[in-house]
mmCIF file of C-alpha atoms and ligand atoms in Angstrom:
data_model
loop_
_atom_site.group_PDB
_atom_site.id
_atom_site.type_symbol
_atom_site.label_atom_id
_atom_site.label_comp_id
_atom_site.label_asym_id
_atom_site.label_seq_id
_atom_site.Cartn_x
_atom_site.Cartn_y
_atom_site.Cartn_z
ATOM 1 C CA MET A 1 3.158 -18.724 12.087
ATOM 2 C CA ASP A 2 3.854 -19.831 15.603
ATOM 3 C CA ASP A 3 6.748 -22.035 16.637
ATOM 4 C CA GLN A 4 4.530 -25.066 17.025
ATOM 5 C CA ILE A 5 3.498 -25.081 13.371
ATOM 6 C CA LEU A 6 7.111 -24.823 12.260
ATOM 7 C CA GLN A 7 8.199 -27.548 14.657
ATOM 8 C CA THR A 8 5.422 -29.792 13.332
ATOM 9 C CA ALA A 9 6.451 -29.021 9.755
ATOM 10 C CA ALA A 10 10.008 -30.077 10.538
ATOM 11 C CA ASP A 11 8.904 -33.224 12.374
ATOM 12 C CA MET A 12 6.441 -34.356 9.738
ATOM 13 C CA TYR A 13 8.231 -33.409 6.552
ATOM 14 C CA GLY A 14 11.864 -32.795 7.413
ATOM 15 C CA THR A 15 14.206 -29.923 6.654
ATOM 16 C CA PRO A 16 15.199 -27.765 4.874
ATOM 17 C CA SER A 17 11.685 -26.573 4.128
ATOM 18 C CA TYR A 18 9.841 -23.419 3.296
ATOM 19 C CA VAL A 19 6.454 -22.853 4.884
ATOM 20 C CA PHE A 20 4.151 -20.280 3.327
ATOM 21 C CA ASP A 21 1.222 -18.997 5.364
ATOM 22 C CA LEU A 22 -1.594 -18.534 2.861
ATOM 23 C CA ASP A 23 -3.970 -17.042 5.429
ATOM 24 C CA GLU A 24 -1.491 -14.329 6.264
ATOM 25 C CA PHE A 25 -0.901 -13.594 2.590
ATOM 26 C CA HIS A 26 -4.638 -13.314 1.986
ATOM 27 C CA GLN A 27 -4.970 -11.098 5.035
ATOM 28 C CA ARG A 28 -2.160 -8.783 3.920
ATOM 29 C CA ILE A 29 -3.848 -8.161 0.586
ATOM 30 C CA ARG A 30 -7.189 -7.542 2.277
ATOM 31 C CA HIS A 31 -5.632 -5.192 4.794
ATOM 32 C CA MET A 32 -3.794 -3.233 2.111
ATOM 33 C CA LYS A 33 -7.076 -2.754 0.254
ATOM 34 C CA GLU A 34 -8.843 -1.665 3.422
ATOM 35 C CA ILE A 35 -6.316 1.067 4.070
ATOM 36 C CA LEU A 36 -5.857 2.222 0.502
ATOM 37 C CA GLY A 37 -9.551 2.094 -0.329
ATOM 38 C CA HIS A 38 -11.304 -0.523 -2.374
ATOM 39 C CA GLU A 39 -11.238 1.612 -5.513
ATOM 40 C CA ILE A 40 -7.467 0.995 -5.603
ATOM 41 C CA LYS A 41 -6.777 -2.345 -7.208
ATOM 42 C CA ILE A 42 -4.030 -4.717 -6.145
ATOM 43 C CA CYS A 43 -2.170 -6.813 -8.663
ATOM 44 C CA TYR A 44 0.138 -9.470 -7.235
ATOM 45 C CA ALA A 45 3.482 -9.671 -9.057
ATOM 46 C CA MET A 46 3.724 -13.459 -8.990
ATOM 47 C CA LYS A 47 7.440 -13.544 -9.671
ATOM 48 C CA ALA A 48 7.842 -12.767 -5.953
ATOM 49 C CA ASN A 49 6.510 -16.239 -5.140
ATOM 50 C CA PRO A 50 4.631 -18.385 -7.647
ATOM 51 C CA PHE A 51 3.383 -20.672 -4.871
ATOM 52 C CA LEU A 52 1.099 -17.846 -3.774
ATOM 53 C CA ALA A 53 -0.485 -17.393 -7.194
ATOM 54 C CA ALA A 54 -3.652 -19.399 -6.540
ATOM 55 C CA THR A 55 -4.324 -17.588 -3.255
ATOM 56 C CA SER A 56 -3.685 -14.217 -4.832
ATOM 57 C CA ALA A 57 -6.270 -14.991 -7.512
ATOM 58 C CA GLN A 58 -8.886 -15.053 -4.751
ATOM 59 C CA ALA A 59 -7.584 -12.187 -2.684
ATOM 60 C CA ALA A 60 -6.192 -9.698 -5.199
ATOM 61 C CA ASP A 61 -7.723 -8.000 -8.226
ATOM 62 C CA GLY A 62 -5.192 -9.507 -10.569
ATOM 63 C CA LEU A 63 -1.811 -11.092 -11.135
ATOM 64 C CA GLU A 64 1.137 -9.758 -13.038
ATOM 65 C CA VAL A 65 2.410 -12.594 -15.196
ATOM 66 C CA CYS A 66 5.795 -12.249 -16.860
ATOM 67 C CA SER A 67 6.642 -15.491 -18.651
ATOM 68 C CA PRO A 68 5.091 -18.530 -20.362
ATOM 69 C CA GLY A 69 5.939 -20.570 -17.255
ATOM 70 C CA GLU A 70 4.121 -18.138 -14.975
ATOM 71 C CA TYR A 71 1.182 -18.204 -17.353
ATOM 72 C CA ALA A 72 1.121 -22.018 -17.227
ATOM 73 C CA ILE A 73 0.978 -21.831 -13.418
ATOM 74 C CA CYS A 74 -2.010 -19.485 -13.654
ATOM 75 C CA ARG A 75 -3.815 -21.780 -16.074
ATOM 76 C CA ARG A 76 -3.342 -24.757 -13.779
ATOM 77 C CA ALA A 77 -4.608 -22.700 -10.849
ATOM 78 C CA GLY A 78 -7.681 -21.761 -12.874
ATOM 79 C CA VAL A 79 -6.913 -18.040 -12.855
ATOM 80 C CA PRO A 80 -9.293 -16.399 -15.343
ATOM 81 C CA GLY A 81 -7.813 -14.273 -18.142
ATOM 82 C CA LYS A 82 -9.552 -11.175 -16.855
ATOM 83 C CA LYS A 83 -7.355 -11.359 -13.748
ATOM 84 C CA ILE A 84 -4.097 -11.560 -15.696
ATOM 85 C CA VAL A 85 -1.884 -8.680 -16.736
ATOM 86 C CA LEU A 86 0.501 -10.166 -19.235
ATOM 87 C CA SER A 87 3.774 -8.438 -18.650
ATOM 88 C CA GLY A 88 7.452 -9.106 -19.281
ATOM 89 C CA VAL A 89 10.132 -7.566 -21.472
ATOM 90 C CA ASN A 90 10.153 -10.372 -24.039
ATOM 91 C CA LYS A 91 6.697 -11.575 -24.964
ATOM 92 C CA GLU A 92 6.903 -13.963 -27.867
ATOM 93 C CA PRO A 93 4.219 -14.072 -30.558
ATOM 94 C CA GLN A 94 3.422 -17.704 -29.803
ATOM 95 C CA GLN A 95 2.733 -16.901 -26.161
ATOM 96 C CA ILE A 96 0.700 -13.812 -26.983
ATOM 97 C CA LEU A 97 -1.430 -15.782 -29.446
ATOM 98 C CA GLU A 98 -1.955 -18.540 -26.912
ATOM 99 C CA VAL A 99 -3.161 -16.063 -24.294
ATOM 100 C CA MET A 100 -5.382 -14.214 -26.771
ATOM 101 C CA GLY A 101 -6.830 -17.517 -27.960
ATOM 102 C CA GLU A 102 -7.581 -18.711 -24.432
ATOM 103 C CA GLY A 103 -9.725 -15.812 -23.352
ATOM 104 C CA GLY A 104 -7.227 -12.988 -23.350
ATOM 105 C CA ALA A 105 -5.960 -10.934 -20.462
ATOM 106 C CA ALA A 106 -7.070 -7.879 -18.531
ATOM 107 C CA ALA A 107 -4.194 -6.110 -20.269
ATOM 108 C CA PHE A 108 -0.989 -6.742 -22.167
ATOM 109 C CA THR A 109 1.915 -4.477 -21.384
ATOM 110 C CA ALA A 110 4.054 -3.066 -24.182
ATOM 111 C CA GLU A 111 7.739 -2.670 -23.391
ATOM 112 C CA SER A 112 8.957 -1.341 -26.747
ATOM 113 C CA LEU A 113 7.827 -0.225 -30.159
ATOM 114 C CA TYR A 114 8.749 -3.619 -31.568
ATOM 115 C CA GLN A 115 6.810 -5.421 -28.825
ATOM 116 C CA LEU A 116 3.832 -3.208 -29.595
ATOM 117 C CA GLN A 117 4.017 -4.168 -33.268
ATOM 118 C CA ILE A 118 4.049 -7.837 -32.272
ATOM 119 C CA LEU A 119 0.953 -7.252 -30.129
ATOM 120 C CA GLU A 120 -0.834 -5.521 -33.001
ATOM 121 C CA ALA A 121 0.059 -8.318 -35.433
ATOM 122 C CA CYS A 122 -1.121 -10.976 -32.981
ATOM 123 C CA ALA A 123 -4.339 -9.091 -32.223
ATOM 124 C CA ALA A 124 -5.017 -8.728 -35.962
ATOM 125 C CA GLN A 125 -4.381 -12.428 -36.571
ATOM 126 C CA GLU A 126 -6.503 -13.448 -33.624
ATOM 127 C CA SER A 127 -9.432 -11.195 -34.575
ATOM 128 C CA GLY A 128 -9.352 -12.661 -38.078
ATOM 129 C CA GLN A 129 -9.968 -16.096 -36.647
ATOM 130 C CA ARG A 130 -13.259 -15.163 -35.058
ATOM 131 C CA THR A 131 -16.413 -14.388 -36.926
ATOM 132 C CA ALA A 132 -17.850 -12.103 -34.280
ATOM 133 C CA GLN A 133 -16.322 -8.657 -34.146
ATOM 134 C CA LYS A 134 -13.770 -8.730 -31.367
ATOM 135 C CA SER A 135 -13.077 -5.707 -29.278
ATOM 136 C CA ALA A 136 -9.612 -4.217 -29.316
ATOM 137 C CA VAL A 137 -6.958 -5.758 -27.091
ATOM 138 C CA PRO A 138 -6.250 -3.651 -23.958
ATOM 139 C CA VAL A 139 -2.658 -2.448 -23.745
ATOM 140 C CA LEU A 140 -0.694 -0.731 -20.983
ATOM 141 C CA LEU A 141 2.259 1.231 -22.342
ATOM 142 C CA ARG A 142 5.209 0.796 -20.042
ATOM 143 C CA LEU A 143 6.998 3.996 -19.221
ATOM 144 C CA THR A 144 10.677 3.520 -18.475
ATOM 145 C CA SER A 145 12.332 4.464 -15.213
ATOM 146 C CA GLY A 146 15.733 4.677 -16.891
ATOM 147 C CA ASN A 147 16.677 1.088 -17.625
ATOM 148 C CA GLN A 148 16.002 -1.603 -20.246
ATOM 149 C CA PHE A 149 12.328 -1.736 -19.327
ATOM 150 C CA GLY A 150 9.632 0.248 -21.029
ATOM 151 C CA MET A 151 9.789 3.251 -23.322
ATOM 152 C CA ASP A 152 10.636 6.873 -22.794
ATOM 153 C CA GLU A 153 7.936 9.504 -22.645
ATOM 154 C CA GLU A 154 8.639 10.703 -26.159
ATOM 155 C CA THR A 155 8.114 7.211 -27.582
ATOM 156 C CA VAL A 156 4.923 6.730 -25.576
ATOM 157 C CA ARG A 157 3.581 10.018 -26.864
ATOM 158 C CA ALA A 158 4.540 9.169 -30.448
ATOM 159 C CA ILE A 159 2.692 5.854 -30.143
ATOM 160 C CA ILE A 160 -0.440 7.551 -28.852
ATOM 161 C CA ARG A 161 -0.324 10.110 -31.660
ATOM 162 C CA ASP A 162 0.086 7.273 -34.114
ATOM 163 C CA ARG A 163 -2.664 5.142 -32.563
ATOM 164 C CA GLY A 164 -4.447 4.849 -35.899
ATOM 165 C CA SER A 165 -1.687 2.403 -36.881
ATOM 166 C CA TYR A 166 -2.820 -0.003 -34.173
ATOM 167 C CA PRO A 167 -6.477 -0.653 -34.977
ATOM 168 C CA HIS A 168 -6.612 -3.891 -32.999
ATOM 169 C CA LEU A 169 -5.203 -2.404 -29.801
ATOM 170 C CA ASP A 170 -6.737 -0.153 -27.177
ATOM 171 C CA PHE A 171 -4.198 1.920 -25.270
ATOM 172 C CA ILE A 172 -5.855 1.938 -21.866
ATOM 173 C CA GLY A 173 -3.077 3.242 -19.690
ATOM 174 C CA LEU A 174 0.483 3.380 -18.431
ATOM 175 C CA GLN A 175 2.546 0.923 -16.451
ATOM 176 C CA TYR A 176 5.444 2.110 -14.299
ATOM 177 C CA TYR A 177 7.779 0.297 -11.924
ATOM 178 C CA SER A 178 11.169 1.619 -10.896
ATOM 179 C CA GLY A 179 12.490 -1.007 -8.503
ATOM 180 C CA THR A 180 11.988 -2.773 -5.236
ATOM 181 C CA GLN A 181 12.633 -2.311 -1.499
ATOM 182 C CA LYS A 182 12.100 1.450 -1.619
ATOM 183 C CA LYS A 183 12.527 2.817 1.841
ATOM 184 C CA GLN A 184 11.889 6.468 1.160
ATOM 185 C CA MET A 185 8.233 7.359 0.954
ATOM 186 C CA SER A 186 9.266 10.650 -0.642
ATOM 187 C CA LYS A 187 10.504 8.683 -3.654
ATOM 188 C CA LEU A 188 7.022 7.243 -4.156
ATOM 189 C CA LYS A 189 5.495 10.694 -3.887
ATOM 190 C CA LYS A 190 7.878 12.012 -6.524
ATOM 191 C CA GLU A 191 7.106 9.142 -8.845
ATOM 192 C CA LEU A 192 3.364 9.628 -8.521
ATOM 193 C CA GLU A 193 3.739 13.346 -9.185
ATOM 194 C CA TYR A 194 5.804 12.580 -12.245
ATOM 195 C CA LEU A 195 3.250 10.043 -13.520
ATOM 196 C CA ASP A 196 0.409 12.462 -12.831
ATOM 197 C CA GLY A 197 2.207 15.018 -14.974
ATOM 198 C CA VAL A 198 2.775 12.589 -17.830
ATOM 199 C CA LEU A 199 -0.879 11.532 -17.772
ATOM 200 C CA ALA A 200 -2.036 15.156 -17.716
ATOM 201 C CA GLY A 201 0.276 15.996 -20.614
ATOM 202 C CA ILE A 202 -1.150 13.189 -22.705
ATOM 203 C CA ARG A 203 -4.691 14.207 -21.795
ATOM 204 C CA GLU A 204 -4.244 17.893 -22.535
ATOM 205 C CA GLU A 205 -1.731 18.009 -25.349
ATOM 206 C CA LEU A 206 -2.599 14.823 -27.198
ATOM 207 C CA VAL A 207 -6.272 14.969 -26.242
ATOM 208 C CA TYR A 208 -6.196 11.316 -25.337
ATOM 209 C CA GLU A 209 -7.567 9.947 -22.116
ATOM 210 C CA LEU A 210 -5.580 7.128 -20.550
ATOM 211 C CA ARG A 211 -7.978 5.436 -18.146
ATOM 212 C CA GLU A 212 -5.582 3.326 -16.120
ATOM 213 C CA LEU A 213 -2.350 3.622 -14.221
ATOM 214 C CA GLU A 214 -0.617 0.437 -13.160
ATOM 215 C CA TYR A 215 2.104 1.342 -10.710
ATOM 216 C CA GLY A 216 4.567 -0.802 -8.795
ATOM 217 C CA PRO A 217 5.549 1.131 -5.647
ATOM 218 C CA GLY A 218 8.229 -1.413 -4.614
ATOM 219 C CA LEU A 219 7.260 -1.123 -0.943
ATOM 220 C CA SER A 220 9.950 -2.262 1.454
ATOM 221 C CA ILE A 221 10.159 -4.907 4.145
ATOM 222 C CA PRO A 222 12.756 -4.863 6.951
ATOM 223 C CA TYR A 223 14.761 -8.096 6.987
ATOM 224 C CA PHE A 224 17.461 -7.591 9.582
ATOM 225 C CA GLU A 225 17.730 -7.027 13.271
ATOM 226 C CA GLY A 226 18.291 -3.416 14.130
ATOM 227 C CA GLN A 227 16.343 -2.178 11.145
ATOM 228 C CA GLU A 228 13.465 -0.052 12.173
ATOM 229 C CA ILE A 229 10.270 -2.058 12.360
ATOM 230 C CA GLN A 230 8.013 0.033 10.241
ATOM 231 C CA ASP A 231 4.476 0.928 11.063
ATOM 232 C CA GLU A 232 2.959 -0.528 7.906
ATOM 233 C CA ASP A 233 -0.446 1.007 8.449
ATOM 234 C CA LEU A 234 1.066 4.436 8.813
ATOM 235 C CA MET A 235 3.139 3.880 5.688
ATOM 236 C CA LEU A 236 0.110 2.768 3.682
ATOM 237 C CA ARG A 237 -1.935 5.711 4.905
ATOM 238 C CA GLU A 238 0.792 8.100 3.866
ATOM 239 C CA PHE A 239 0.872 6.395 0.493
ATOM 240 C CA ARG A 240 -2.901 6.737 0.177
ATOM 241 C CA ASP A 241 -2.537 10.459 0.781
ATOM 242 C CA PHE A 242 -0.136 10.645 -2.168
ATOM 243 C CA LEU A 243 -2.675 8.813 -4.311
ATOM 244 C CA ASP A 244 -5.451 11.155 -3.144
ATOM 245 C CA GLN A 245 -3.410 14.168 -4.173
ATOM 246 C CA MET A 246 -3.247 13.037 -7.788
ATOM 247 C CA GLU A 247 -5.199 14.800 -10.460
ATOM 248 C CA PHE A 248 -5.616 11.586 -12.381
ATOM 249 C CA THR A 249 -9.142 10.256 -11.993
ATOM 250 C CA GLY A 250 -8.829 6.908 -13.744
ATOM 251 C CA THR A 251 -8.309 3.485 -12.235
ATOM 252 C CA ILE A 252 -5.146 2.930 -10.218
ATOM 253 C CA THR A 253 -3.728 -0.562 -9.867
ATOM 254 C CA LEU A 254 -0.788 -1.257 -7.595
ATOM 255 C CA GLU A 255 1.567 -4.046 -8.509
ATOM 256 C CA ALA A 256 3.135 -5.541 -5.421
ATOM 257 C CA GLY A 257 5.231 -8.583 -4.694
ATOM 258 C CA ARG A 258 7.744 -8.322 -1.870
ATOM 259 C CA PHE A 259 5.589 -6.311 0.527
ATOM 260 C CA LEU A 260 2.732 -8.793 0.300
ATOM 261 C CA ALA A 261 4.704 -12.026 0.201
ATOM 262 C CA ALA A 262 7.856 -11.610 2.302
ATOM 263 C CA PRO A 263 6.262 -11.746 5.778
ATOM 264 C CA CYS A 264 4.261 -14.867 4.822
ATOM 265 C CA GLY A 265 7.146 -17.298 4.599
ATOM 266 C CA SER A 266 9.617 -19.022 6.900
ATOM 267 C CA TYR A 267 12.552 -21.234 6.051
ATOM 268 C CA ILE A 268 13.325 -24.083 8.438
ATOM 269 C CA THR A 269 16.802 -25.507 8.763
ATOM 270 C CA GLN A 270 18.263 -27.946 11.223
ATOM 271 C CA VAL A 271 21.610 -27.998 12.994
ATOM 272 C CA VAL A 272 23.660 -30.876 11.551
ATOM 273 C CA ASP A 273 27.122 -30.158 12.917
ATOM 274 C CA LEU A 274 28.815 -28.049 15.553
ATOM 275 C CA LYS A 275 32.498 -27.391 15.866
ATOM 276 C CA ARG A 276 35.058 -25.045 17.245
ATOM 277 C CA SER A 277 37.894 -24.213 14.940
ATOM 278 C CA GLN A 278 40.697 -21.726 15.483
ATOM 279 C CA GLY A 279 38.716 -20.096 18.232
ATOM 280 C CA GLN A 280 35.575 -19.698 16.182
ATOM 281 C CA ASN A 281 32.295 -21.574 16.765
ATOM 282 C CA TYR A 282 30.685 -22.971 13.643
ATOM 283 C CA CYS A 283 27.115 -24.181 13.421
ATOM 284 C CA ILE A 284 26.360 -26.074 10.202
ATOM 285 C CA VAL A 285 22.731 -26.285 9.087
ATOM 286 C CA ASP A 286 21.175 -28.450 6.380
ATOM 287 C CA GLY A 287 20.075 -25.512 4.217
ATOM 288 C CA GLY A 288 22.172 -22.651 2.972
ATOM 289 C CA ILE A 289 22.446 -19.402 1.097
ATOM 290 C CA HIS A 290 21.142 -21.097 -2.058
ATOM 291 C CA HIS A 291 17.693 -21.059 -0.442
ATOM 292 C CA VAL A 292 17.782 -17.599 1.062
ATOM 293 C CA ASN A 293 17.676 -14.310 -0.695
ATOM 294 C CA TYR A 294 17.196 -11.070 1.088
ATOM 295 C CA TYR A 295 17.380 -7.888 -0.870
ATOM 296 C CA GLY A 296 20.925 -6.783 -1.546
ATOM 297 C CA GLN A 297 23.935 -8.895 -0.718
ATOM 298 C CA ALA A 298 23.775 -8.336 2.993
ATOM 299 C CA MET A 299 24.107 -11.972 4.086
ATOM 300 C CA ALA A 300 26.475 -12.553 6.964
ATOM 301 C CA MET A 301 26.908 -8.831 7.466
ATOM 302 C CA LYS A 302 23.657 -8.434 9.342
ATOM 303 C CA ILE A 303 21.484 -10.653 11.478
ATOM 304 C CA PRO A 304 18.320 -11.669 9.646
ATOM 305 C CA LEU A 305 15.051 -12.037 11.547
ATOM 306 C CA HIS A 306 15.205 -15.593 12.794
ATOM 307 C CA ARG A 307 14.057 -18.005 15.499
ATOM 308 C CA PHE A 308 16.143 -20.555 17.329
ATOM 309 C CA MET A 309 14.036 -23.548 18.334
ATOM 310 C CA PRO A 310 15.902 -26.123 20.442
ATOM 311 C CA ARG A 311 14.625 -29.717 20.370
ATOM 312 C CA GLN A 312 14.944 -29.927 24.089
ATOM 313 C CA ALA A 313 14.766 -27.121 26.533
ATOM 314 C CA SER A 314 18.329 -27.035 27.767
ATOM 315 C CA GLY A 315 19.650 -25.562 30.954
ATOM 316 C CA ARG A 316 20.045 -22.378 28.899
ATOM 317 C CA ARG A 317 23.648 -21.680 29.390
ATOM 318 C CA GLU A 318 24.915 -18.302 28.498
ATOM 319 C CA GLU A 319 24.788 -17.376 24.862
ATOM 320 C CA GLU A 320 27.859 -17.850 22.752
ATOM 321 C CA ARG A 321 28.521 -16.553 19.284
ATOM 322 C CA TRP A 322 28.152 -19.021 16.446
ATOM 323 C CA THR A 323 28.805 -18.531 12.787
ATOM 324 C CA VAL A 324 25.962 -20.264 10.987
ATOM 325 C CA CYS A 325 26.915 -21.879 7.692
ATOM 326 C CA GLY A 326 24.987 -23.972 5.198
ATOM 327 C CA SER A 327 25.741 -27.220 3.381
ATOM 328 C CA LEU A 328 27.362 -25.876 0.231
ATOM 329 C CA CYS A 329 31.036 -26.244 -0.605
ATOM 330 C CA THR A 330 31.845 -22.595 -0.659
ATOM 331 C CA SER A 331 33.078 -20.363 2.108
ATOM 332 C CA GLY A 332 30.436 -17.940 0.887
ATOM 333 C CA ASP A 333 27.755 -20.168 2.349
ATOM 334 C CA MET A 334 27.543 -18.214 5.554
ATOM 335 C CA LEU A 335 24.036 -17.441 6.734
ATOM 336 C CA VAL A 336 24.866 -15.443 9.844
ATOM 337 C CA LYS A 337 28.150 -14.397 11.330
ATOM 338 C CA ASN A 338 28.555 -14.513 15.114
ATOM 339 C CA LEU A 339 24.965 -15.220 15.964
ATOM 340 C CA PRO A 340 24.411 -15.398 19.725
ATOM 341 C CA LEU A 341 22.879 -18.827 20.463
ATOM 342 C CA PRO A 342 22.235 -20.512 23.812
ATOM 343 C CA ASP A 343 23.906 -23.913 23.695
ATOM 344 C CA PRO A 344 22.841 -25.173 20.264
ATOM 345 C CA ALA A 345 22.608 -28.941 19.778
ATOM 346 C CA MET A 346 22.255 -31.250 16.799
ATOM 347 C CA GLY A 347 18.679 -31.340 15.553
ATOM 348 C CA ASP A 348 17.779 -27.903 16.868
ATOM 349 C CA LEU A 349 15.902 -25.790 14.377
ATOM 350 C CA LEU A 350 16.998 -22.449 13.057
ATOM 351 C CA VAL A 351 14.153 -20.700 11.268
ATOM 352 C CA PHE A 352 14.613 -17.714 9.016
ATOM 353 C CA ASP A 353 11.539 -15.509 8.799
ATOM 354 C CA ARG A 354 10.331 -13.071 6.148
ATOM 355 C CA ILE A 355 11.452 -15.395 3.421
ATOM 356 C CA GLY A 356 8.166 -15.454 1.490
ATOM 357 C CA ALA A 357 9.329 -13.266 -1.393
ATOM 358 C CA TYR A 358 11.963 -14.101 -3.994
ATOM 359 C CA SER A 359 13.923 -16.683 -1.962
ATOM 360 C CA VAL A 360 11.908 -19.595 -3.332
ATOM 361 C CA THR A 361 12.962 -18.929 -6.922
ATOM 362 C CA GLU A 362 16.005 -16.702 -6.896
ATOM 363 C CA GLY A 363 18.467 -19.018 -5.193
ATOM 364 C CA ILE A 364 21.316 -20.900 -6.857
ATOM 365 C CA TYR A 365 19.391 -24.112 -6.457
ATOM 366 C CA LEU A 366 21.404 -26.300 -8.788
ATOM 367 C CA PHE A 367 24.765 -25.667 -7.189
ATOM 368 C CA LEU A 368 26.270 -28.818 -5.622
ATOM 369 C CA SER A 369 23.395 -30.995 -6.881
ATOM 370 C CA ARG A 370 21.636 -30.895 -3.548
ATOM 371 C CA ARG A 371 17.939 -31.598 -3.304
ATOM 372 C CA LEU A 372 15.443 -28.774 -3.604
ATOM 373 C CA PRO A 373 13.914 -27.696 -0.304
ATOM 374 C CA ARG A 374 10.411 -28.902 0.459
ATOM 375 C CA ILE A 375 7.582 -26.468 0.088
ATOM 376 C CA LEU A 376 4.689 -26.466 2.513
ATOM 377 C CA THR A 377 1.688 -24.224 2.775
ATOM 378 C CA TYR A 378 -0.255 -23.501 5.913
ATOM 379 C CA THR A 379 -3.836 -22.409 6.472
ATOM 380 C CA GLU A 380 -5.836 -22.602 9.651
ATOM 381 C CA ALA A 381 -8.503 -24.599 7.848
ATOM 382 C CA ASP A 382 -6.243 -27.184 6.215
ATOM 383 C CA GLY A 383 -3.140 -27.081 8.371
ATOM 384 C CA LEU A 384 0.149 -27.930 6.721
ATOM 385 C CA CYS A 385 0.156 -29.223 3.129
ATOM 386 C CA LEU A 386 3.164 -30.531 1.265
ATOM 387 C CA VAL A 387 3.061 -28.916 -2.174
ATOM 388 C CA ARG A 388 6.520 -29.943 -3.365
ATOM 389 C CA ARG A 389 8.696 -32.662 -1.923
ATOM 390 C CA ASP A 390 12.489 -32.476 -1.743
ATOM 391 C CA LEU A 391 13.122 -33.086 -5.418
ATOM 392 C CA PRO A 392 16.593 -34.161 -6.537
ATOM 393 C CA THR A 393 18.555 -31.828 -8.793
ATOM 394 C CA ASP A 394 21.236 -34.311 -9.855
ATOM 395 C CA PRO A 395 19.273 -35.514 -12.913
ATOM 396 C CA LEU A 396 19.230 -31.895 -14.098
ATOM 397 C CA ASN A 397 22.944 -31.522 -13.535
ATOM 398 C CA ASP A 398 24.053 -34.415 -15.736
ATOM 399 C CA GLY A 399 21.245 -34.261 -18.265
ATOM 400 C CA SER A 400 19.874 -37.639 -17.279
ATOM 401 C CA ILE A 401 16.374 -36.239 -16.861
ATOM 402 C CA HIS A 402 14.523 -36.704 -20.108
ATOM 403 C CA ILE A 403 12.035 -34.339 -21.542
ATOM 404 C CA ASP A 404 9.301 -36.987 -21.401
ATOM 405 C CA GLN A 405 9.777 -37.170 -17.640
ATOM 406 C CA LEU A 406 8.791 -33.556 -17.193
HETATM 407 C C1 PLP B 1 8.847 -7.349 -9.839
HETATM 408 C C2 PLP B 1 7.847 -6.352 -10.267
HETATM 409 C C3 PLP B 1 6.921 -5.848 -9.355
HETATM 410 C C4 PLP B 1 6.920 -6.234 -7.894
HETATM 411 O O1 PLP B 1 7.938 -5.631 -7.202
HETATM 412 P P1 PLP B 1 8.043 -5.685 -5.601
HETATM 413 O O2 PLP B 1 9.092 -4.731 -5.273
HETATM 414 O O3 PLP B 1 8.379 -7.092 -5.254
HETATM 415 O O4 PLP B 1 6.707 -5.297 -5.071
HETATM 416 C C5 PLP B 1 5.978 -4.942 -9.815
HETATM 417 N N1 PLP B 1 5.947 -4.572 -11.097
HETATM 418 C C6 PLP B 1 6.823 -5.034 -12.016
HETATM 419 C C7 PLP B 1 6.737 -4.575 -13.406
HETATM 420 C C8 PLP B 1 7.800 -5.933 -11.638
HETATM 421 O O5 PLP B 1 8.665 -6.379 -12.536
#
């Protein structure tokens, strides 16, 4: 998004605001598919930014949905069940039954033996409610990467051997995701080799053909100055080579959040105070760390990719170093330490880029009872659209909001 769009957003709607570029998001998905090949499916992990869910339903092959709230967002956006992978470590029977009753999902993931039993019970109950013979419910067995998610290989194998106990389920494949912001391509190669081996073992030793692999590569995005700007095309091509080297011939779906969403968002703040104290320059902006979340706790240690947009072109004095802080009452609310700025003035804009993933939901939004930032979307066709105004949080923080107001 160019400076003019961001300046207009600030002028028309105020700050602090997020602006999400839906065209760019769409384009990133399309481009990823072009490089990886259209036989590779892309599933958008909507937890990265739920405001991109509706766009992803047009651009991607599916959405990974991890909670009843995320599912509700999909329903309102008109996302069809066949585009939804219902995921999440704690799927409750009520939610599963609701999804099954409303047209199902492309797949349900199973995170544990107990979760699998819940799925089977729900599928049995749901099939009993229909007269026509329903086909089995598609299930992806989640293989763990060594944490609370998924099941170990032994458990997955035991489940497949025991598949007769799950007559209402169809074990279509494996799901695997080992974390985000992976910078080493060699790690992805290793993971794919490992998964290829597991799939081959199941095929040969258990004589059972898993047809799908749903894999979250956790592709990385550089956030800070000085970090190498990666050649994304080169990275994707290298990744495609890894995929090509696999023995597995079934369908591969890539789950991606950060890589697709991060570059599509900017966060606009405004300078509201300037002072010099004990030899240090402080620039206070109207946003803060509660709205910004880069990966890892690197705030204030590094300089995030940003743009300084003065209201008026000044005589451009020499740059001085300013420590940029937000509007929270904690000394931790430091956005950038010693940022070189040319003569900042009240009302100037400081825009933080690459904020399209995770920042919009992962912040400590309720702290200090400040208002939520505005959310705007941008497309070339429709320009800027306000999708959420600056809602107050104080009624949440004293309980004065009533359930019937929601
Ligand atoms: C969060 C998540 C993703 C997306 O991860 P990114 O690193 O943001 O691409 C993919 N798969 C699963 C299972 C997830 O929980």
